[in-house]
């Protein structure tokens, strides 16, 4: 065999080997790091539907639930116990990054996983039952000023969480000490909705994508959404922003997926390529819209850079509220 043929044969064998390494995962799984019914569940189910619909996966992706610490339990489990499992995606949100900024994921930080894709964004929101006496954000603020202990606020996670931060920003704008607010720590949007509709809390600090099914059923109302302007969706256009009510607070909730730290470059590339195709698809856009998410598409190194900048920015905010030194 002459040199050219030998080089061609070697290149062909390398390509074949790479193709085998980049094969579809045998047992695809998405971990939602909270109880069913919230934003992490929604994120996993979006990928579950879209990857099969676009024929990027030929086998169904199962969704499993790993609540605890608003993502901390799942993060630690994947990094420590399943670091090389190429078939396992884990859902994350901006709240995950805020918790990482405060060291709430234990000994691991934002450098310990492979950030894969961001697939959409929602916005923070303040929810009440449909028969609540609070008709707008100022009604709630006046009640908090009068006696913050009388208003029970449910949030995903404890002090310092994303949901806590939303109400802390309102409190700060109104001249109330956020530490005086009365919180009940819950595990994600599903539990917040259950507690609110059951009368166990008076206010839910949540996000708009979690809330819309209950808004459309008539069980809940939103006092405010933390977007920079009113949202264009027909079912959302009447929801006022915090900004238009005099509280200059904007809080996007980006949603996406990461992989374990020892997943091979080849397997990571397979997933990245799949999500790049997915995020460019009009059919995916329809599925995303159905879940009340707005466009936010980012993968690979670009996402890794974004995540690390967000964590740095959240550290500044956490220091401002005395959450970290």
GROMACS .gro file of C-alpha atoms in nm:
model
  325
    1UNK     CA    1   0.000   0.000   0.000
    2UNK     CA    2   0.154   0.337  -0.099
    3UNK     CA    3   0.174   0.632   0.139
    4UNK     CA    4  -0.139   0.810   0.011
    5UNK     CA    5  -0.355   0.499   0.038
    6UNK     CA    6  -0.218   0.427   0.383
    7UNK     CA    7  -0.303   0.780   0.501
    8UNK     CA    8  -0.652   0.752   0.348
    9UNK     CA    9  -0.713   0.417   0.522
   10UNK     CA   10  -0.592   0.557   0.853
   11UNK     CA   11  -0.815   0.865   0.822
   12UNK     CA   12  -1.115   0.645   0.735
   13UNK     CA   13  -1.054   0.421   1.035
   14UNK     CA   14  -1.020   0.725   1.267
   15UNK     CA   15  -1.349   0.865   1.135
   16UNK     CA   16  -1.519   0.529   1.181
   17UNK     CA   17  -1.383   0.502   1.536
   18UNK     CA   18  -1.493   0.857   1.617
   19UNK     CA   19  -1.838   0.779   1.478
   20UNK     CA   20  -1.861   0.479   1.708
   21UNK     CA   21  -1.754   0.689   2.007
   22UNK     CA   22  -2.012   0.954   1.920
   23UNK     CA   23  -2.299   0.708   1.901
   24UNK     CA   24  -2.631   0.785   2.059
   25UNK     CA   25  -2.636   0.712   2.435
   26UNK     CA   26  -2.786   0.370   2.512
   27UNK     CA   27  -2.990   0.478   2.816
   28UNK     CA   28  -3.060   0.852   2.787
   29UNK     CA   29  -3.183   1.006   3.109
   30UNK     CA   30  -3.262   1.358   3.226
   31UNK     CA   31  -3.240   1.431   3.597
   32UNK     CA   32  -3.480   1.698   3.724
   33UNK     CA   33  -3.320   1.804   4.054
   34UNK     CA   34  -3.650   1.877   4.231
   35UNK     CA   35  -3.994   1.730   4.285
   36UNK     CA   36  -4.224   1.679   3.981
   37UNK     CA   37  -4.418   1.973   3.846
   38UNK     CA   38  -4.168   2.259   3.858
   39UNK     CA   39  -3.924   2.426   3.622
   40UNK     CA   40  -3.662   2.149   3.626
   41UNK     CA   41  -3.932   1.895   3.537
   42UNK     CA   42  -4.051   2.122   3.256
   43UNK     CA   43  -3.693   2.156   3.125
   44UNK     CA   44  -3.634   1.780   3.117
   45UNK     CA   45  -3.968   1.710   2.952
   46UNK     CA   46  -3.898   1.969   2.685
   47UNK     CA   47  -3.575   1.785   2.594
   48UNK     CA   48  -3.750   1.448   2.625
   49UNK     CA   49  -4.012   1.548   2.366
   50UNK     CA   50  -3.791   1.749   2.134
   51UNK     CA   51  -3.498   1.508   2.097
   52UNK     CA   52  -3.729   1.223   1.994
   53UNK     CA   53  -3.947   1.443   1.772
   54UNK     CA   54  -3.639   1.561   1.583
   55UNK     CA   55  -3.514   1.198   1.561
   56UNK     CA   56  -3.195   1.292   1.742
   57UNK     CA   57  -3.274   1.015   1.991
   58UNK     CA   58  -3.427   0.688   1.873
   59UNK     CA   59  -3.494   0.569   2.229
   60UNK     CA   60  -3.716   0.758   2.474
   61UNK     CA   61  -3.534   0.964   2.734
   62UNK     CA   62  -3.654   0.891   3.086
   63UNK     CA   63  -3.699   1.168   3.338
   64UNK     CA   64  -3.599   1.099   3.697
   65UNK     CA   65  -3.634   1.323   4.003
   66UNK     CA   66  -3.359   1.396   4.253
   67UNK     CA   67  -3.484   1.672   4.487
   68UNK     CA   68  -3.268   1.831   4.751
   69UNK     CA   69  -3.102   2.167   4.795
   70UNK     CA   70  -3.263   2.304   4.477
   71UNK     CA   71  -3.009   2.117   4.265
   72UNK     CA   72  -2.734   2.047   4.518
   73UNK     CA   73  -2.812   1.677   4.569
   74UNK     CA   74  -2.817   1.607   4.194
   75UNK     CA   75  -2.501   1.812   4.132
   76UNK     CA   76  -2.307   1.623   4.399
   77UNK     CA   77  -2.443   1.285   4.285
   78UNK     CA   78  -2.341   1.338   3.924
   79UNK     CA   79  -1.999   1.485   3.997
   80UNK     CA   80  -1.904   1.231   4.266
   81UNK     CA   81  -2.086   0.913   4.161
   82UNK     CA   82  -2.165   0.935   3.787
   83UNK     CA   83  -1.901   1.169   3.643
   84UNK     CA   84  -1.849   0.978   3.317
   85UNK     CA   85  -2.210   0.876   3.246
   86UNK     CA   86  -2.257   1.008   2.893
   87UNK     CA   87  -2.629   0.935   2.885
   88UNK     CA   88  -2.722   1.153   3.182
   89UNK     CA   89  -2.826   1.514   3.137
   90UNK     CA   90  -2.910   1.726   3.440
   91UNK     CA   91  -3.137   2.030   3.425
   92UNK     CA   92  -3.011   2.362   3.563
   93UNK     CA   93  -3.148   2.713   3.591
   94UNK     CA   94  -3.024   3.058   3.687
   95UNK     CA   95  -3.115   2.959   4.043
   96UNK     CA   96  -2.859   2.678   4.026
   97UNK     CA   97  -2.592   2.933   3.932
   98UNK     CA   98  -2.695   3.162   4.217
   99UNK     CA   99  -2.660   2.874   4.462
  100UNK     CA  100  -2.320   2.784   4.318
  101UNK     CA  101  -2.213   3.146   4.367
  102UNK     CA  102  -2.289   3.111   4.738
  103UNK     CA  103  -2.113   2.777   4.780
  104UNK     CA  104  -2.442   2.595   4.844
  105UNK     CA  105  -2.341   2.291   4.639
  106UNK     CA  106  -2.085   2.179   4.894
  107UNK     CA  107  -1.728   2.122   4.787
  108UNK     CA  108  -1.807   2.156   4.416
  109UNK     CA  109  -1.826   2.478   4.218
  110UNK     CA  110  -1.915   2.592   3.866
  111UNK     CA  111  -1.598   2.437   3.721
  112UNK     CA  112  -1.693   2.080   3.819
  113UNK     CA  113  -1.940   1.991   3.540
  114UNK     CA  114  -1.954   2.023   3.162
  115UNK     CA  115  -2.205   2.294   3.075
  116UNK     CA  116  -2.387   2.172   2.767
  117UNK     CA  117  -2.681   2.382   2.653
  118UNK     CA  118  -2.920   2.660   2.746
  119UNK     CA  119  -3.254   2.606   2.574
  120UNK     CA  120  -3.482   2.888   2.685
  121UNK     CA  121  -3.556   3.149   2.947
  122UNK     CA  122  -3.844   3.234   3.171
  123UNK     CA  123  -3.879   3.525   3.413
  124UNK     CA  124  -3.929   3.546   3.786
  125UNK     CA  125  -4.279   3.624   3.909
  126UNK     CA  126  -4.481   3.688   4.225
  127UNK     CA  127  -4.793   3.470   4.246
  128UNK     CA  128  -5.101   3.477   4.468
  129UNK     CA  129  -5.427   3.283   4.473
  130UNK     CA  130  -5.696   3.425   4.251
  131UNK     CA  131  -5.897   3.544   4.554
  132UNK     CA  132  -5.600   3.709   4.727
  133UNK     CA  133  -5.657   4.055   4.877
  134UNK     CA  134  -5.332   4.167   4.710
  135UNK     CA  135  -5.431   4.305   4.371
  136UNK     CA  136  -5.094   4.448   4.269
  137UNK     CA  137  -4.734   4.461   4.385
  138UNK     CA  138  -4.788   4.776   4.590
  139UNK     CA  139  -5.067   4.606   4.790
  140UNK     CA  140  -4.817   4.337   4.886
  141UNK     CA  141  -4.545   4.589   4.970
  142UNK     CA  142  -4.780   4.788   5.196
  143UNK     CA  143  -4.877   4.469   5.380
  144UNK     CA  144  -4.510   4.382   5.426
  145UNK     CA  145  -4.433   4.731   5.556
  146UNK     CA  146  -4.718   4.707   5.806
  147UNK     CA  147  -4.616   4.365   5.944
  148UNK     CA  148  -4.385   4.138   5.743
  149UNK     CA  149  -4.449   3.848   5.982
  150UNK     CA  150  -4.815   3.831   5.872
  151UNK     CA  151  -4.732   3.748   5.508
  152UNK     CA  152  -4.605   3.394   5.450
  153UNK     CA  153  -4.397   3.373   5.133
  154UNK     CA  154  -4.313   3.040   4.972
  155UNK     CA  155  -3.990   3.019   4.777
  156UNK     CA  156  -3.787   2.749   4.610
  157UNK     CA  157  -3.495   2.705   4.847
  158UNK     CA  158  -3.386   2.884   5.160
  159UNK     CA  159  -3.246   3.232   5.223
  160UNK     CA  160  -3.023   3.326   4.931
  161UNK     CA  161  -3.209   3.124   4.670
  162UNK     CA  162  -3.327   3.274   4.344
  163UNK     CA  163  -3.686   3.298   4.466
  164UNK     CA  164  -3.569   3.454   4.793
  165UNK     CA  165  -3.358   3.702   4.597
  166UNK     CA  166  -3.661   3.818   4.398
  167UNK     CA  167  -3.853   3.916   4.711
  168UNK     CA  168  -3.537   4.049   4.877
  169UNK     CA  169  -3.496   4.290   4.585
  170UNK     CA  170  -3.858   4.403   4.629
  171UNK     CA  171  -3.802   4.446   5.003
  172UNK     CA  172  -3.486   4.647   4.944
  173UNK     CA  173  -3.662   4.873   4.694
  174UNK     CA  174  -3.940   4.930   4.951
  175UNK     CA  175  -3.702   4.997   5.240
  176UNK     CA  176  -3.779   4.669   5.420
  177UNK     CA  177  -3.507   4.447   5.566
  178UNK     CA  178  -3.525   4.122   5.361
  179UNK     CA  179  -3.435   3.930   5.678
  180UNK     CA  180  -3.767   4.038   5.831
  181UNK     CA  181  -3.967   3.860   5.561
  182UNK     CA  182  -4.134   3.533   5.660
  183UNK     CA  183  -4.028   3.250   5.431
  184UNK     CA  184  -4.124   2.888   5.385
  185UNK     CA  185  -3.855   2.697   5.195
  186UNK     CA  186  -4.000   2.464   4.932
  187UNK     CA  187  -3.848   2.239   4.666
  188UNK     CA  188  -3.924   2.408   4.336
  189UNK     CA  189  -4.222   2.552   4.150
  190UNK     CA  190  -4.445   2.246   4.184
  191UNK     CA  191  -4.437   2.259   4.564
  192UNK     CA  192  -4.483   2.638   4.563
  193UNK     CA  193  -4.803   2.605   4.357
  194UNK     CA  194  -4.935   2.325   4.580
  195UNK     CA  195  -4.868   2.523   4.898
  196UNK     CA  196  -5.019   2.841   4.755
  197UNK     CA  197  -5.337   2.675   4.629
  198UNK     CA  198  -5.367   2.484   4.957
  199UNK     CA  199  -5.358   2.806   5.159
  200UNK     CA  200  -5.033   2.720   5.340
  201UNK     CA  201  -4.863   3.033   5.204
  202UNK     CA  202  -5.006   3.368   5.091
  203UNK     CA  203  -4.748   3.454   4.826
  204UNK     CA  204  -4.533   3.244   4.593
  205UNK     CA  205  -4.200   3.370   4.464
  206UNK     CA  206  -4.168   3.162   4.150
  207UNK     CA  207  -4.135   3.204   3.773
  208UNK     CA  208  -4.384   3.259   3.497
  209UNK     CA  209  -4.341   2.925   3.316
  210UNK     CA  210  -4.420   2.732   3.637
  211UNK     CA  211  -4.724   2.950   3.699
  212UNK     CA  212  -4.905   2.969   3.366
  213UNK     CA  213  -5.101   2.641   3.391
  214UNK     CA  214  -5.251   2.766   3.719
  215UNK     CA  215  -5.306   3.116   3.578
  216UNK     CA  216  -5.493   2.970   3.281
  217UNK     CA  217  -5.706   2.749   3.508
  218UNK     CA  218  -5.808   3.058   3.705
  219UNK     CA  219  -5.658   2.939   4.035
  220UNK     CA  220  -5.371   3.189   4.054
  221UNK     CA  221  -5.283   3.547   3.960
  222UNK     CA  222  -4.946   3.711   3.908
  223UNK     CA  223  -4.886   4.043   4.081
  224UNK     CA  224  -4.577   4.101   3.871
  225UNK     CA  225  -4.338   3.941   3.626
  226UNK     CA  226  -3.969   4.037   3.642
  227UNK     CA  227  -3.919   4.098   3.270
  228UNK     CA  228  -3.789   4.423   3.125
  229UNK     CA  229  -4.118   4.483   2.942
  230UNK     CA  230  -4.458   4.314   2.913
  231UNK     CA  231  -4.440   3.975   2.747
  232UNK     CA  232  -4.594   3.939   2.401
  233UNK     CA  233  -4.769   3.604   2.448
  234UNK     CA  234  -5.150   3.650   2.434
  235UNK     CA  235  -5.203   3.484   2.772
  236UNK     CA  236  -4.927   3.698   2.932
  237UNK     CA  237  -4.978   4.043   2.783
  238UNK     CA  238  -5.199   4.160   3.072
  239UNK     CA  239  -4.948   4.063   3.343
  240UNK     CA  240  -4.778   4.381   3.469
  241UNK     CA  241  -4.403   4.400   3.514
  242UNK     CA  242  -4.248   4.499   3.845
  243UNK     CA  243  -4.073   4.781   3.662
  244UNK     CA  244  -4.396   4.944   3.544
  245UNK     CA  245  -4.523   4.933   3.904
  246UNK     CA  246  -4.225   5.132   4.025
  247UNK     CA  247  -3.989   4.847   4.125
  248UNK     CA  248  -3.693   4.829   3.887
  249UNK     CA  249  -3.633   4.454   3.910
  250UNK     CA  250  -3.558   4.227   3.613
  251UNK     CA  251  -3.482   3.858   3.676
  252UNK     CA  252  -3.450   3.619   3.380
  253UNK     CA  253  -3.454   3.246   3.461
  254UNK     CA  254  -3.237   3.069   3.202
  255UNK     CA  255  -3.286   2.691   3.174
  256UNK     CA  256  -3.058   2.425   3.032
  257UNK     CA  257  -2.849   2.111   3.087
  258UNK     CA  258  -2.507   1.999   3.203
  259UNK     CA  259  -2.314   1.670   3.185
  260UNK     CA  260  -2.077   1.501   3.429
  261UNK     CA  261  -1.716   1.624   3.443
  262UNK     CA  262  -1.559   1.308   3.297
  263UNK     CA  263  -1.793   1.263   3.000
  264UNK     CA  264  -1.564   1.218   2.700
  265UNK     CA  265  -1.506   1.493   2.446
  266UNK     CA  266  -1.661   1.270   2.181
  267UNK     CA  267  -1.981   1.211   2.380
  268UNK     CA  268  -2.000   1.578   2.477
  269UNK     CA  269  -1.963   1.667   2.106
  270UNK     CA  270  -2.252   1.432   2.021
  271UNK     CA  271  -2.481   1.607   2.267
  272UNK     CA  272  -2.365   1.954   2.163
  273UNK     CA  273  -2.425   1.875   1.796
  274UNK     CA  274  -2.771   1.738   1.883
  275UNK     CA  275  -2.866   2.050   2.078
  276UNK     CA  276  -2.729   2.280   1.807
  277UNK     CA  277  -2.961   2.105   1.559
  278UNK     CA  278  -3.248   2.115   1.805
  279UNK     CA  279  -3.215   2.484   1.887
  280UNK     CA  280  -3.219   2.570   1.514
  281UNK     CA  281  -3.541   2.377   1.456
  282UNK     CA  282  -3.879   2.553   1.409
  283UNK     CA  283  -4.047   2.250   1.566
  284UNK     CA  284  -3.839   2.293   1.881
  285UNK     CA  285  -3.940   2.660   1.895
  286UNK     CA  286  -4.306   2.550   1.901
  287UNK     CA  287  -4.242   2.304   2.184
  288UNK     CA  288  -4.051   2.570   2.379
  289UNK     CA  289  -4.332   2.821   2.330
  290UNK     CA  290  -4.589   2.569   2.451
  291UNK     CA  291  -4.398   2.553   2.780
  292UNK     CA  292  -4.407   2.931   2.818
  293UNK     CA  293  -4.032   2.966   2.761
  294UNK     CA  294  -3.870   3.239   2.556
  295UNK     CA  295  -3.574   3.207   2.316
  296UNK     CA  296  -3.231   3.168   2.472
  297UNK     CA  297  -2.999   2.937   2.277
  298UNK     CA  298  -2.640   2.874   2.376
  299UNK     CA  299  -2.414   2.567   2.376
  300UNK     CA  300  -2.056   2.456   2.433
  301UNK     CA  301  -1.777   2.700   2.511
  302UNK     CA  302  -2.002   3.004   2.466
  303UNK     CA  303  -2.231   2.869   2.738
  304UNK     CA  304  -1.937   2.781   2.965
  305UNK     CA  305  -1.820   3.143   2.943
  306UNK     CA  306  -2.172   3.274   3.011
  307UNK     CA  307  -2.221   3.050   3.315
  308UNK     CA  308  -1.893   3.153   3.475
  309UNK     CA  309  -1.967   3.523   3.422
  310UNK     CA  310  -2.316   3.482   3.572
  311UNK     CA  311  -2.175   3.306   3.877
  312UNK     CA  312  -1.926   3.592   3.924
  313UNK     CA  313  -2.206   3.850   3.894
  314UNK     CA  314  -2.423   3.657   4.142
  315UNK     CA  315  -2.134   3.654   4.391
  316UNK     CA  316  -2.139   4.035   4.384
  317UNK     CA  317  -2.515   4.036   4.450
  318UNK     CA  318  -2.481   3.776   4.727
  319UNK     CA  319  -2.216   3.991   4.900
  320UNK     CA  320  -2.446   4.293   4.876
  321UNK     CA  321  -2.712   4.104   5.074
  322UNK     CA  322  -2.464   3.968   5.326
  323UNK     CA  323  -2.503   3.608   5.208
  324UNK     CA  324  -2.129   3.552   5.158
  325UNK     CA  325  -1.816   3.727   5.280
   0.00000   0.00000   0.00000
